[in-house]
Backbone as XML, in Angstrom:
<?xml version="1.0"?>
<chain id="A" units="angstrom">
  <residue number="1" name="MET">
    <atom name="N" x="-34.381" y="25.563" z="203.432"/>
    <atom name="CA" x="-33.784" y="26.616" z="204.308"/>
    <atom name="C" x="-34.550" y="28.034" z="204.060"/>
  </residue>
  <residue number="2" name="PRO">
    <atom name="N" x="-35.141" y="28.441" z="205.017"/>
    <atom name="CA" x="-36.029" y="29.647" z="204.686"/>
    <atom name="C" x="-35.219" y="30.730" z="204.503"/>
  </residue>
  <residue number="3" name="LEU">
    <atom name="N" x="-35.825" y="31.838" z="203.791"/>
    <atom name="CA" x="-35.237" y="33.206" z="203.583"/>
    <atom name="C" x="-35.281" y="33.908" z="204.756"/>
  </residue>
  <residue number="4" name="SER">
    <atom name="N" x="-34.204" y="34.858" z="204.978"/>
    <atom name="CA" x="-34.378" y="35.686" z="206.059"/>
    <atom name="C" x="-35.484" y="36.874" z="205.587"/>
  </residue>
  <residue number="5" name="GLU">
    <atom name="N" x="-35.854" y="37.617" z="206.707"/>
    <atom name="CA" x="-36.766" y="38.618" z="206.353"/>
    <atom name="C" x="-36.246" y="39.658" z="205.517"/>
  </residue>
  <residue number="6" name="GLN">
    <atom name="N" x="-35.069" y="39.932" z="205.400"/>
    <atom name="CA" x="-34.449" y="40.902" z="204.447"/>
    <atom name="C" x="-34.512" y="40.301" z="203.070"/>
  </residue>
  <residue number="7" name="GLU">
    <atom name="N" x="-33.994" y="39.195" z="202.866"/>
    <atom name="CA" x="-34.053" y="38.488" z="201.626"/>
    <atom name="C" x="-35.512" y="38.354" z="201.078"/>
  </residue>
  <residue number="8" name="GLN">
    <atom name="N" x="-36.328" y="37.974" z="201.849"/>
    <atom name="CA" x="-37.904" y="37.916" z="201.527"/>
    <atom name="C" x="-38.395" y="39.276" z="200.862"/>
  </residue>
  <residue number="9" name="LYS">
    <atom name="N" x="-38.012" y="40.222" z="201.734"/>
    <atom name="CA" x="-38.346" y="41.616" z="201.222"/>
    <atom name="C" x="-37.782" y="42.079" z="199.878"/>
  </residue>
  <residue number="10" name="LEU">
    <atom name="N" x="-36.529" y="41.794" z="199.784"/>
    <atom name="CA" x="-35.764" y="41.902" z="198.410"/>
    <atom name="C" x="-36.440" y="41.268" z="197.360"/>
  </residue>
  <residue number="11" name="LEU">
    <atom name="N" x="-36.590" y="39.883" z="197.575"/>
    <atom name="CA" x="-37.398" y="39.223" z="196.579"/>
    <atom name="C" x="-38.885" y="39.652" z="196.168"/>
  </residue>
  <residue number="12" name="ASP">
    <atom name="N" x="-39.521" y="40.139" z="197.115"/>
    <atom name="CA" x="-40.880" y="40.586" z="196.886"/>
    <atom name="C" x="-40.809" y="41.957" z="196.045"/>
  </residue>
  <residue number="13" name="GLU">
    <atom name="N" x="-39.808" y="42.796" z="196.440"/>
    <atom name="CA" x="-39.529" y="43.732" z="195.731"/>
    <atom name="C" x="-39.036" y="43.713" z="194.310"/>
  </residue>
  <residue number="14" name="MET">
    <atom name="N" x="-38.485" y="42.676" z="194.058"/>
    <atom name="CA" x="-38.027" y="42.358" z="192.751"/>
    <atom name="C" x="-39.049" y="41.937" z="191.980"/>
  </residue>
  <residue number="15" name="GLU">
    <atom name="N" x="-39.785" y="41.054" z="192.464"/>
    <atom name="CA" x="-41.144" y="40.409" z="191.940"/>
    <atom name="C" x="-42.068" y="41.755" z="191.364"/>
  </residue>
  <residue number="16" name="ARG">
    <atom name="N" x="-42.299" y="42.546" z="192.218"/>
    <atom name="CA" x="-43.076" y="43.615" z="191.976"/>
    <atom name="C" x="-42.565" y="44.514" z="190.858"/>
  </residue>
  <residue number="17" name="SER">
    <atom name="N" x="-41.209" y="44.712" z="190.963"/>
    <atom name="CA" x="-40.593" y="45.404" z="189.656"/>
    <atom name="C" x="-40.719" y="44.866" z="188.480"/>
  </residue>
  <residue number="18" name="LEU">
    <atom name="N" x="-40.515" y="43.392" z="188.407"/>
    <atom name="CA" x="-40.771" y="42.611" z="187.352"/>
    <atom name="C" x="-42.092" y="42.657" z="186.794"/>
  </residue>
  <residue number="19" name="TYR">
    <atom name="N" x="-43.280" y="42.706" z="187.545"/>
    <atom name="CA" x="-44.716" y="42.810" z="187.135"/>
    <atom name="C" x="-44.834" y="44.217" z="186.673"/>
  </residue>
  <residue number="20" name="HIS">
    <atom name="N" x="-44.305" y="45.217" z="187.303"/>
    <atom name="CA" x="-44.536" y="46.572" z="186.805"/>
    <atom name="C" x="-43.776" y="46.979" z="185.605"/>
  </residue>
  <residue number="21" name="ASN">
    <atom name="N" x="-42.605" y="46.689" z="185.660"/>
    <atom name="CA" x="-41.599" y="47.179" z="184.511"/>
    <atom name="C" x="-41.650" y="46.244" z="183.208"/>
  </residue>
  <residue number="22" name="ASP">
    <atom name="N" x="-41.621" y="44.973" z="183.438"/>
    <atom name="CA" x="-41.588" y="43.787" z="182.379"/>
    <atom name="C" x="-42.979" y="43.412" z="182.061"/>
  </residue>
  <residue number="23" name="ALA">
    <atom name="N" x="-44.159" y="43.873" z="181.944"/>
    <atom name="CA" x="-45.496" y="43.517" z="181.798"/>
    <atom name="C" x="-45.393" y="42.726" z="180.568"/>
  </residue>
  <residue number="24" name="ASP">
    <atom name="N" x="-44.778" y="43.158" z="179.299"/>
    <atom name="CA" x="-44.716" y="42.159" z="178.329"/>
    <atom name="C" x="-44.160" y="40.909" z="178.442"/>
  </residue>
  <residue number="25" name="PHE">
    <atom name="N" x="-42.886" y="40.743" z="179.105"/>
    <atom name="CA" x="-42.257" y="39.487" z="179.450"/>
    <atom name="C" x="-43.057" y="38.642" z="180.093"/>
  </residue>
  <residue number="26" name="VAL">
    <atom name="N" x="-43.825" y="39.156" z="181.142"/>
    <atom name="CA" x="-44.579" y="38.377" z="182.080"/>
    <atom name="C" x="-45.838" y="37.843" z="181.348"/>
  </residue>
  <residue number="27" name="SER">
    <atom name="N" x="-46.382" y="38.737" z="180.382"/>
    <atom name="CA" x="-47.590" y="38.089" z="179.453"/>
    <atom name="C" x="-47.036" y="37.179" z="178.632"/>
  </residue>
  <residue number="28" name="ALA">
    <atom name="N" x="-46.000" y="37.287" z="178.191"/>
    <atom name="CA" x="-45.367" y="36.292" z="177.206"/>
    <atom name="C" x="-45.169" y="34.959" z="177.877"/>
  </residue>
  <residue number="29" name="VAL">
    <atom name="N" x="-44.652" y="34.954" z="178.998"/>
    <atom name="CA" x="-44.290" y="33.934" z="179.788"/>
    <atom name="C" x="-45.732" y="33.121" z="180.164"/>
  </residue>
  <residue number="30" name="ASN">
    <atom name="N" x="-46.560" y="33.904" z="180.569"/>
    <atom name="CA" x="-47.862" y="33.309" z="181.062"/>
    <atom name="C" x="-48.662" y="32.511" z="179.761"/>
  </residue>
  <residue number="31" name="ALA">
    <atom name="N" x="-48.378" y="33.335" z="178.653"/>
    <atom name="CA" x="-49.160" y="33.069" z="177.348"/>
    <atom name="C" x="-48.737" y="31.525" z="177.011"/>
  </residue>
  <residue number="32" name="GLY">
    <atom name="N" x="-47.519" y="31.063" z="177.376"/>
    <atom name="CA" x="-47.021" y="29.828" z="177.120"/>
    <atom name="C" x="-47.760" y="28.496" z="177.780"/>
  </residue>
  <residue number="33" name="ARG">
    <atom name="N" x="-48.339" y="29.035" z="178.743"/>
    <atom name="CA" x="-49.156" y="27.907" z="179.441"/>
    <atom name="C" x="-50.398" y="27.791" z="178.694"/>
  </residue>
  <residue number="34" name="GLY">
    <atom name="N" x="-50.491" y="26.660" z="178.057"/>
    <atom name="CA" x="-51.716" y="26.380" z="177.335"/>
    <atom name="C" x="-52.666" y="25.631" z="178.201"/>
  </residue>
  <residue number="35" name="ARG">
    <atom name="N" x="-53.887" y="25.152" z="177.721"/>
    <atom name="CA" x="-54.794" y="24.409" z="178.328"/>
    <atom name="C" x="-54.397" y="22.924" z="177.999"/>
  </residue>
  <residue number="36" name="VAL">
    <atom name="N" x="-54.746" y="22.060" z="178.898"/>
    <atom name="CA" x="-54.346" y="20.684" z="178.553"/>
    <atom name="C" x="-55.511" y="20.034" z="177.823"/>
  </residue>
  <residue number="37" name="ASN">
    <atom name="N" x="-54.971" y="19.230" z="176.615"/>
    <atom name="CA" x="-55.981" y="18.549" z="175.859"/>
    <atom name="C" x="-56.077" y="17.282" z="176.384"/>
  </residue>
  <residue number="38" name="TYR">
    <atom name="N" x="-57.197" y="17.071" z="177.055"/>
    <atom name="CA" x="-57.404" y="15.809" z="177.803"/>
    <atom name="C" x="-57.814" y="14.624" z="176.845"/>
  </residue>
  <residue number="39" name="GLY">
    <atom name="N" x="-58.340" y="14.929" z="175.664"/>
    <atom name="CA" x="-58.547" y="13.726" z="174.811"/>
    <atom name="C" x="-57.329" y="13.348" z="174.275"/>
  </residue>
  <residue number="40" name="ALA">
    <atom name="N" x="-56.182" y="14.076" z="173.842"/>
    <atom name="CA" x="-55.002" y="13.596" z="173.420"/>
    <atom name="C" x="-54.188" y="13.013" z="174.423"/>
  </residue>
  <residue number="41" name="LEU">
    <atom name="N" x="-54.418" y="13.417" z="175.633"/>
    <atom name="CA" x="-53.643" y="12.958" z="176.741"/>
    <atom name="C" x="-54.064" y="11.441" z="176.977"/>
  </residue>
  <residue number="42" name="VAL">
    <atom name="N" x="-55.357" y="11.370" z="176.877"/>
    <atom name="CA" x="-55.966" y="9.940" z="177.277"/>
    <atom name="C" x="-55.545" y="8.942" z="176.173"/>
  </residue>
  <residue number="43" name="LEU">
    <atom name="N" x="-55.743" y="9.500" z="174.753"/>
    <atom name="CA" x="-55.385" y="8.713" z="173.632"/>
    <atom name="C" x="-54.047" y="8.280" z="173.640"/>
  </residue>
  <residue number="44" name="GLY">
    <atom name="N" x="-53.021" y="9.333" z="174.019"/>
    <atom name="CA" x="-51.869" y="8.895" z="174.120"/>
    <atom name="C" x="-51.389" y="7.882" z="175.098"/>
  </residue>
  <residue number="45" name="ILE">
    <atom name="N" x="-52.045" y="7.994" z="176.242"/>
    <atom name="CA" x="-51.738" y="7.001" z="177.438"/>
    <atom name="C" x="-52.339" y="5.653" z="176.908"/>
  </residue>
  <residue number="46" name="LEU">
    <atom name="N" x="-53.416" y="5.514" z="176.255"/>
    <atom name="CA" x="-53.865" y="4.314" z="175.868"/>
    <atom name="C" x="-53.211" y="3.839" z="174.670"/>
  </residue>
  <residue number="47" name="LEU">
    <atom name="N" x="-52.559" y="4.542" z="173.850"/>
    <atom name="CA" x="-51.909" y="3.925" z="172.751"/>
    <atom name="C" x="-50.339" y="3.523" z="173.431"/>
  </residue>
  <residue number="48" name="ALA">
    <atom name="N" x="-49.962" y="4.213" z="174.353"/>
    <atom name="CA" x="-48.635" y="4.055" z="175.011"/>
    <atom name="C" x="-48.802" y="2.333" z="175.690"/>
  </residue>
  <residue number="49" name="ILE">
    <atom name="N" x="-50.124" y="2.199" z="176.243"/>
    <atom name="CA" x="-50.242" y="0.844" z="177.056"/>
    <atom name="C" x="-50.362" y="-0.119" z="175.967"/>
  </residue>
  <residue number="50" name="ALA">
    <atom name="N" x="-51.214" y="0.071" z="174.927"/>
    <atom name="CA" x="-51.253" y="-0.914" z="173.994"/>
    <atom name="C" x="-49.822" y="-1.276" z="173.398"/>
  </residue>
  <residue number="51" name="GLY">
    <atom name="N" x="-49.058" y="-0.249" z="173.080"/>
    <atom name="CA" x="-47.655" y="-0.534" z="172.496"/>
    <atom name="C" x="-46.875" y="-1.339" z="173.497"/>
  </residue>
  <residue number="52" name="LEU">
    <atom name="N" x="-47.128" y="-1.123" z="174.750"/>
    <atom name="CA" x="-46.301" y="-1.990" z="175.800"/>
    <atom name="C" x="-46.952" y="-3.388" z="175.919"/>
  </residue>
  <residue number="53" name="VAL">
    <atom name="N" x="-48.058" y="-3.659" z="175.695"/>
    <atom name="CA" x="-48.671" y="-5.025" z="175.638"/>
    <atom name="C" x="-48.071" y="-5.780" z="174.307"/>
  </residue>
  <residue number="54" name="VAL">
    <atom name="N" x="-47.993" y="-5.021" z="173.145"/>
    <atom name="CA" x="-47.481" y="-5.428" z="172.089"/>
    <atom name="C" x="-46.147" y="-5.839" z="172.099"/>
  </residue>
  <residue number="55" name="VAL">
    <atom name="N" x="-45.224" y="-5.000" z="172.692"/>
    <atom name="CA" x="-43.783" y="-5.234" z="173.074"/>
    <atom name="C" x="-43.738" y="-6.541" z="173.902"/>
  </residue>
  <residue number="56" name="ILE">
    <atom name="N" x="-44.539" y="-6.789" z="174.936"/>
    <atom name="CA" x="-44.487" y="-7.917" z="175.805"/>
    <atom name="C" x="-44.999" y="-9.276" z="174.884"/>
  </residue>
  <residue number="57" name="VAL">
    <atom name="N" x="-45.894" y="-9.058" z="173.934"/>
    <atom name="CA" x="-46.285" y="-10.114" z="173.070"/>
    <atom name="C" x="-45.029" y="-10.444" z="172.232"/>
  </residue>
  <residue number="58" name="GLY">
    <atom name="N" x="-44.438" y="-9.475" z="171.684"/>
    <atom name="CA" x="-43.182" y="-9.666" z="170.841"/>
    <atom name="C" x="-42.002" y="-10.406" z="171.565"/>
  </residue>
  <residue number="59" name="VAL">
    <atom name="N" x="-41.929" y="-10.084" z="172.760"/>
    <atom name="CA" x="-40.786" y="-10.840" z="173.667"/>
    <atom name="C" x="-41.359" y="-12.415" z="174.035"/>
  </residue>
  <residue number="60" name="ILE">
    <atom name="N" x="-42.695" y="-12.579" z="174.250"/>
    <atom name="CA" x="-43.097" y="-13.754" z="174.518"/>
    <atom name="C" x="-42.811" y="-14.549" z="173.177"/>
  </residue>
  <residue number="61" name="THR">
    <atom name="N" x="-43.299" y="-14.154" z="172.096"/>
    <atom name="CA" x="-43.400" y="-14.868" z="170.886"/>
    <atom name="C" x="-41.966" y="-14.978" z="170.135"/>
  </residue>
  <residue number="62" name="HIS">
    <atom name="N" x="-40.965" y="-14.231" z="170.704"/>
    <atom name="CA" x="-39.659" y="-14.266" z="170.195"/>
    <atom name="C" x="-39.517" y="-13.694" z="168.799"/>
  </residue>
  <residue number="63" name="LEU">
    <atom name="N" x="-40.528" y="-12.805" z="168.407"/>
    <atom name="CA" x="-40.625" y="-12.075" z="166.988"/>
    <atom name="C" x="-40.149" y="-10.566" z="167.351"/>
  </residue>
  <residue number="64" name="PRO">
    <atom name="N" x="-38.896" y="-10.334" z="166.775"/>
    <atom name="CA" x="-38.532" y="-8.873" z="166.931"/>
    <atom name="C" x="-39.453" y="-7.758" z="166.126"/>
  </residue>
  <residue number="65" name="ILE">
    <atom name="N" x="-39.952" y="-8.204" z="164.980"/>
    <atom name="CA" x="-40.834" y="-7.194" z="164.382"/>
    <atom name="C" x="-41.750" y="-6.909" z="165.102"/>
  </residue>
  <residue number="66" name="ILE">
    <atom name="N" x="-42.490" y="-7.696" z="165.980"/>
    <atom name="CA" x="-43.611" y="-7.313" z="166.659"/>
    <atom name="C" x="-43.414" y="-6.449" z="167.818"/>
  </residue>
  <residue number="67" name="GLY">
    <atom name="N" x="-42.053" y="-6.674" z="168.550"/>
    <atom name="CA" x="-41.689" y="-5.784" z="169.694"/>
    <atom name="C" x="-41.318" y="-4.536" z="169.078"/>
  </residue>
  <residue number="68" name="ILE">
    <atom name="N" x="-40.750" y="-4.339" z="167.985"/>
    <atom name="CA" x="-40.355" y="-3.187" z="167.101"/>
    <atom name="C" x="-41.834" y="-2.343" z="166.893"/>
  </residue>
  <residue number="69" name="VAL">
    <atom name="N" x="-42.801" y="-2.889" z="166.331"/>
    <atom name="CA" x="-44.080" y="-2.302" z="166.155"/>
    <atom name="C" x="-44.684" y="-1.736" z="167.431"/>
  </residue>
  <residue number="70" name="GLY">
    <atom name="N" x="-44.405" y="-2.606" z="168.617"/>
    <atom name="CA" x="-45.032" y="-2.157" z="169.715"/>
    <atom name="C" x="-44.239" y="-0.963" z="170.566"/>
  </residue>
  <residue number="71" name="PHE">
    <atom name="N" x="-42.858" y="-0.980" z="170.253"/>
    <atom name="CA" x="-42.040" y="0.161" z="170.802"/>
    <atom name="C" x="-42.420" y="1.476" z="169.909"/>
  </residue>
  <residue number="72" name="VAL">
    <atom name="N" x="-42.654" y="1.346" z="168.744"/>
    <atom name="CA" x="-43.079" y="2.542" z="167.993"/>
    <atom name="C" x="-44.511" y="2.984" z="168.446"/>
  </residue>
  <residue number="73" name="GLY">
    <atom name="N" x="-45.328" y="1.978" z="168.767"/>
    <atom name="CA" x="-46.706" y="2.493" z="169.270"/>
    <atom name="C" x="-46.669" y="3.073" z="170.573"/>
  </residue>
  <residue number="74" name="MET">
    <atom name="N" x="-45.788" y="2.464" z="171.362"/>
    <atom name="CA" x="-45.529" y="3.243" z="172.599"/>
    <atom name="C" x="-44.833" y="4.613" z="172.495"/>
  </residue>
  <residue number="75" name="PHE">
    <atom name="N" x="-43.884" y="4.758" z="171.652"/>
    <atom name="CA" x="-43.352" y="6.111" z="171.415"/>
    <atom name="C" x="-44.273" y="7.112" z="170.800"/>
  </residue>
  <residue number="76" name="ALA">
    <atom name="N" x="-45.040" y="6.677" z="169.956"/>
    <atom name="CA" x="-46.034" y="7.489" z="169.431"/>
    <atom name="C" x="-47.120" y="8.087" z="170.436"/>
  </residue>
  <residue number="77" name="GLY">
    <atom name="N" x="-47.420" y="6.990" z="171.377"/>
    <atom name="CA" x="-48.382" y="7.473" z="172.469"/>
    <atom name="C" x="-47.866" y="8.296" z="173.453"/>
  </residue>
  <residue number="78" name="VAL">
    <atom name="N" x="-46.745" y="8.197" z="173.616"/>
    <atom name="CA" x="-45.817" y="9.169" z="174.602"/>
    <atom name="C" x="-45.945" y="10.650" z="173.938"/>
  </residue>
  <residue number="79" name="LEU">
    <atom name="N" x="-45.622" y="10.585" z="172.775"/>
    <atom name="CA" x="-45.402" y="11.836" z="171.945"/>
    <atom name="C" x="-46.761" y="12.506" z="172.001"/>
  </residue>
  <residue number="80" name="LEU">
    <atom name="N" x="-47.948" y="11.686" z="171.534"/>
    <atom name="CA" x="-49.366" y="12.209" z="171.646"/>
    <atom name="C" x="-49.586" y="12.863" z="172.948"/>
  </residue>
  <residue number="81" name="ALA">
    <atom name="N" x="-49.264" y="12.069" z="174.166"/>
    <atom name="CA" x="-49.689" y="12.400" z="175.359"/>
    <atom name="C" x="-49.085" y="13.759" z="175.859"/>
  </residue>
  <residue number="82" name="LEU">
    <atom name="N" x="-47.771" y="14.018" z="175.475"/>
    <atom name="CA" x="-47.027" y="15.072" z="175.903"/>
    <atom name="C" x="-47.050" y="16.127" z="174.947"/>
  </residue>
  <residue number="83" name="ARG">
    <atom name="N" x="-47.759" y="16.052" z="173.813"/>
    <atom name="CA" x="-47.851" y="17.194" z="172.935"/>
    <atom name="C" x="-48.549" y="18.378" z="173.511"/>
  </residue>
  <residue number="84" name="PRO">
    <atom name="N" x="-47.916" y="19.638" z="173.246"/>
    <atom name="CA" x="-48.515" y="20.652" z="173.840"/>
    <atom name="C" x="-49.941" y="21.092" z="172.913"/>
  </residue>
  <residue number="85" name="SER">
    <atom name="N" x="-50.634" y="21.619" z="173.685"/>
    <atom name="CA" x="-52.083" y="22.076" z="172.998"/>
    <atom name="C" x="-51.792" y="22.916" z="171.803"/>
  </residue>
  <residue number="86" name="SER">
    <atom name="N" x="-52.710" y="23.285" z="171.118"/>
    <atom name="CA" x="-52.396" y="24.001" z="169.758"/>
    <atom name="C" x="-52.465" y="25.540" z="170.157"/>
  </residue>
  <residue number="87" name="SER">
    <atom name="N" x="-52.898" y="25.711" z="171.318"/>
    <atom name="CA" x="-52.949" y="27.412" z="171.682"/>
    <atom name="C" x="-51.780" y="27.783" z="172.592"/>
  </residue>
  <residue number="88" name="ALA">
    <atom name="N" x="-50.911" y="26.692" z="172.842"/>
    <atom name="CA" x="-49.851" y="26.810" z="173.829"/>
    <atom name="C" x="-48.860" y="27.902" z="173.343"/>
  </residue>
  <residue number="89" name="GLY">
    <atom name="N" x="-48.359" y="27.538" z="172.099"/>
    <atom name="CA" x="-47.331" y="28.126" z="171.363"/>
    <atom name="C" x="-47.797" y="29.612" z="170.630"/>
  </residue>
  <residue number="90" name="ARG">
    <atom name="N" x="-48.954" y="29.906" z="170.754"/>
    <atom name="CA" x="-49.348" y="31.118" z="170.121"/>
    <atom name="C" x="-49.527" y="32.320" z="171.254"/>
  </residue>
  <residue number="91" name="PRO">
    <atom name="N" x="-48.807" y="33.450" z="171.312"/>
    <atom name="CA" x="-49.187" y="34.252" z="172.229"/>
    <atom name="C" x="-50.327" y="35.187" z="171.810"/>
  </residue>
  <residue number="92" name="SER">
    <atom name="N" x="-51.203" y="35.482" z="172.759"/>
    <atom name="CA" x="-52.398" y="36.160" z="172.674"/>
    <atom name="C" x="-52.199" y="37.585" z="172.501"/>
  </residue>
  <residue number="93" name="SER">
    <atom name="N" x="-52.569" y="37.909" z="171.317"/>
    <atom name="CA" x="-52.773" y="39.373" z="170.915"/>
    <atom name="C" x="-53.875" y="40.266" z="171.452"/>
  </residue>
  <residue number="94" name="GLY">
    <atom name="N" x="-54.752" y="39.626" z="171.981"/>
    <atom name="CA" x="-55.918" y="40.331" z="172.257"/>
    <atom name="C" x="-57.198" y="39.355" z="172.542"/>
  </residue>
  <residue number="95" name="PRO">
    <atom name="N" x="-58.401" y="39.674" z="172.777"/>
    <atom name="CA" x="-59.291" y="38.733" z="173.128"/>
    <atom name="C" x="-59.554" y="37.916" z="171.901"/>
  </residue>
  <residue number="96" name="ARG">
    <atom name="N" x="-59.641" y="36.487" z="172.205"/>
    <atom name="CA" x="-59.908" y="35.559" z="171.094"/>
    <atom name="C" x="-61.340" y="35.680" z="170.600"/>
  </residue>
  <residue number="97" name="THR">
    <atom name="N" x="-61.646" y="35.133" z="169.541"/>
    <atom name="CA" x="-62.865" y="35.093" z="168.896"/>
    <atom name="C" x="-63.877" y="34.418" z="169.895"/>
  </residue>
  <residue number="98" name="GLY">
    <atom name="N" x="-64.885" y="34.995" z="169.937"/>
    <atom name="CA" x="-66.118" y="34.483" z="170.789"/>
    <atom name="C" x="-65.932" y="35.054" z="172.456"/>
  </residue>
  <residue number="99" name="SER">
    <atom name="N" x="-64.802" y="35.752" z="172.638"/>
    <atom name="CA" x="-64.669" y="36.560" z="173.771"/>
    <atom name="C" x="-65.023" y="37.887" z="173.670"/>
  </residue>
  <residue number="100" name="SER">
    <atom name="N" x="-65.617" y="38.657" z="174.748"/>
    <atom name="CA" x="-66.080" y="39.937" z="174.426"/>
    <atom name="C" x="-65.129" y="40.834" z="175.045"/>
  </residue>
  <residue number="101" name="PRO">
    <atom name="N" x="-64.909" y="42.116" z="174.508"/>
    <atom name="CA" x="-63.823" y="42.956" z="174.831"/>
    <atom name="C" x="-64.101" y="43.149" z="176.478"/>
  </residue>
  <residue number="102" name="SER">
    <atom name="N" x="-65.117" y="43.122" z="176.818"/>
    <atom name="CA" x="-65.286" y="43.528" z="178.310"/>
    <atom name="C" x="-64.504" y="42.457" z="179.234"/>
  </residue>
  <residue number="103" name="ALA">
    <atom name="N" x="-64.666" y="41.066" z="178.732"/>
    <atom name="CA" x="-64.045" y="39.996" z="179.440"/>
    <atom name="C" x="-62.352" y="40.344" z="179.559"/>
  </residue>
  <residue number="104" name="ALA">
    <atom name="N" x="-61.880" y="40.797" z="178.588"/>
    <atom name="CA" x="-60.304" y="40.899" z="178.389"/>
    <atom name="C" x="-60.017" y="42.284" z="179.499"/>
  </residue>
  <residue number="105" name="ALA">
    <atom name="N" x="-60.856" y="43.319" z="179.454"/>
    <atom name="CA" x="-60.837" y="44.351" z="180.170"/>
    <atom name="C" x="-61.081" y="43.973" z="181.661"/>
  </residue>
  <residue number="106" name="SER">
    <atom name="N" x="-62.049" y="43.115" z="181.884"/>
    <atom name="CA" x="-62.158" y="42.629" z="183.465"/>
    <atom name="C" x="-60.947" y="41.887" z="183.954"/>
  </residue>
  <residue number="107" name="LYS">
    <atom name="N" x="-60.326" y="41.064" z="183.080"/>
    <atom name="CA" x="-59.123" y="40.358" z="183.559"/>
    <atom name="C" x="-58.002" y="41.515" z="183.724"/>
  </residue>
  <residue number="108" name="THR">
    <atom name="N" x="-57.708" y="42.360" z="182.953"/>
    <atom name="CA" x="-56.872" y="43.510" z="183.233"/>
    <atom name="C" x="-57.372" y="44.143" z="184.549"/>
  </residue>
  <residue number="109" name="ASN">
    <atom name="N" x="-58.358" y="44.452" z="184.790"/>
    <atom name="CA" x="-58.766" y="45.082" z="185.978"/>
    <atom name="C" x="-58.499" y="44.277" z="187.027"/>
  </residue>
  <residue number="110" name="LEU">
    <atom name="N" x="-58.831" y="43.037" z="187.106"/>
    <atom name="CA" x="-58.639" y="42.094" z="187.941"/>
    <atom name="C" x="-57.277" y="42.178" z="188.645"/>
  </residue>
  <residue number="111" name="MET">
    <atom name="N" x="-56.359" y="41.999" z="187.360"/>
    <atom name="CA" x="-54.858" y="41.908" z="187.702"/>
    <atom name="C" x="-54.384" y="43.191" z="188.430"/>
  </residue>
  <residue number="112" name="ASP">
    <atom name="N" x="-55.021" y="44.355" z="187.866"/>
    <atom name="CA" x="-54.623" y="45.690" z="188.485"/>
    <atom name="C" x="-55.047" y="45.796" z="189.946"/>
  </residue>
  <residue number="113" name="LYS">
    <atom name="N" x="-56.228" y="45.253" z="190.235"/>
    <atom name="CA" x="-56.761" y="45.206" z="191.524"/>
    <atom name="C" x="-55.895" y="44.404" z="192.519"/>
  </residue>
  <residue number="114" name="LEU">
    <atom name="N" x="-55.418" y="43.131" z="191.812"/>
    <atom name="CA" x="-54.880" y="42.378" z="192.818"/>
    <atom name="C" x="-53.391" y="42.759" z="192.995"/>
  </residue>
  <residue number="115" name="ASN">
    <atom name="N" x="-52.826" y="43.575" z="192.083"/>
    <atom name="CA" x="-51.538" y="44.151" z="192.215"/>
    <atom name="C" x="-51.544" y="45.160" z="193.273"/>
  </residue>
  <residue number="116" name="ASP">
    <atom name="N" x="-52.587" y="46.106" z="193.260"/>
    <atom name="CA" x="-52.865" y="47.076" z="194.316"/>
    <atom name="C" x="-52.913" y="46.450" z="195.639"/>
  </residue>
  <residue number="117" name="ARG">
    <atom name="N" x="-53.745" y="45.515" z="195.652"/>
    <atom name="CA" x="-53.922" y="44.944" z="196.999"/>
    <atom name="C" x="-52.699" y="44.488" z="197.472"/>
  </residue>
  <residue number="118" name="TRP">
    <atom name="N" x="-51.853" y="43.789" z="196.631"/>
    <atom name="CA" x="-50.487" y="43.264" z="197.091"/>
    <atom name="C" x="-49.612" y="44.267" z="197.539"/>
  </residue>
  <residue number="119" name="ASP">
    <atom name="N" x="-49.496" y="45.601" z="196.748"/>
    <atom name="CA" x="-48.771" y="46.833" z="197.102"/>
    <atom name="C" x="-49.232" y="47.233" z="198.442"/>
  </residue>
  <residue number="120" name="LYS">
    <atom name="N" x="-50.450" y="47.325" z="198.660"/>
    <atom name="CA" x="-50.984" y="47.876" z="199.868"/>
    <atom name="C" x="-50.482" y="46.899" z="201.225"/>
  </residue>
  <residue number="121" name="ARG">
    <atom name="N" x="-50.687" y="45.596" z="200.710"/>
    <atom name="CA" x="-50.344" y="44.859" z="201.852"/>
    <atom name="C" x="-48.920" y="44.790" z="202.303"/>
  </residue>
  <residue number="122" name="GLN">
    <atom name="N" x="-48.090" y="44.902" z="201.266"/>
    <atom name="CA" x="-46.620" y="44.802" z="201.623"/>
    <atom name="C" x="-46.263" y="46.387" z="202.103"/>
  </residue>
  <residue number="123" name="ASP">
    <atom name="N" x="-46.987" y="47.474" z="201.776"/>
    <atom name="CA" x="-46.756" y="48.710" z="202.633"/>
    <atom name="C" x="-47.140" y="48.695" z="203.946"/>
  </residue>
  <residue number="124" name="ARG">
    <atom name="N" x="-48.062" y="47.884" z="204.287"/>
    <atom name="CA" x="-48.600" y="47.817" z="205.759"/>
    <atom name="C" x="-47.622" y="47.042" z="206.321"/>
  </residue>
  <residue number="125" name="GLU">
    <atom name="N" x="-46.863" y="46.192" z="205.943"/>
    <atom name="CA" x="-45.916" y="45.196" z="206.739"/>
    <atom name="C" x="-44.863" y="45.811" z="207.015"/>
  </residue>
  <residue number="126" name="GLU">
    <atom name="N" x="-44.446" y="46.745" z="206.049"/>
    <atom name="CA" x="-43.057" y="47.533" z="206.248"/>
    <atom name="C" x="-43.259" y="48.726" z="207.301"/>
  </residue>
</chain>
């Protein structure tokens, strides 16, 4: 169900207010989004598949210990695949080592420019 024009304007106004007034909250929420660790993801998937194969072998051979070992392998693989990256839990307090201060400033400038463009576009529509 689409929003009415008045509801859409109110939602946009609330979003702008959030970005302008609660910048710390927005940066904390965005900091939680880490990069995907593809190596751990692939290893976890492979471990889960191997565990599934071991579970099937345990069922075929009627040996519960093999099925339990396979289940533990599958569980470990899923945990490894779904594990957040090491940088996801740490909020960034500034530019990381290896990043230049100008890179952090350009990101800030980019966000400011995008916010200004958004505000101008919204003003033109009203």
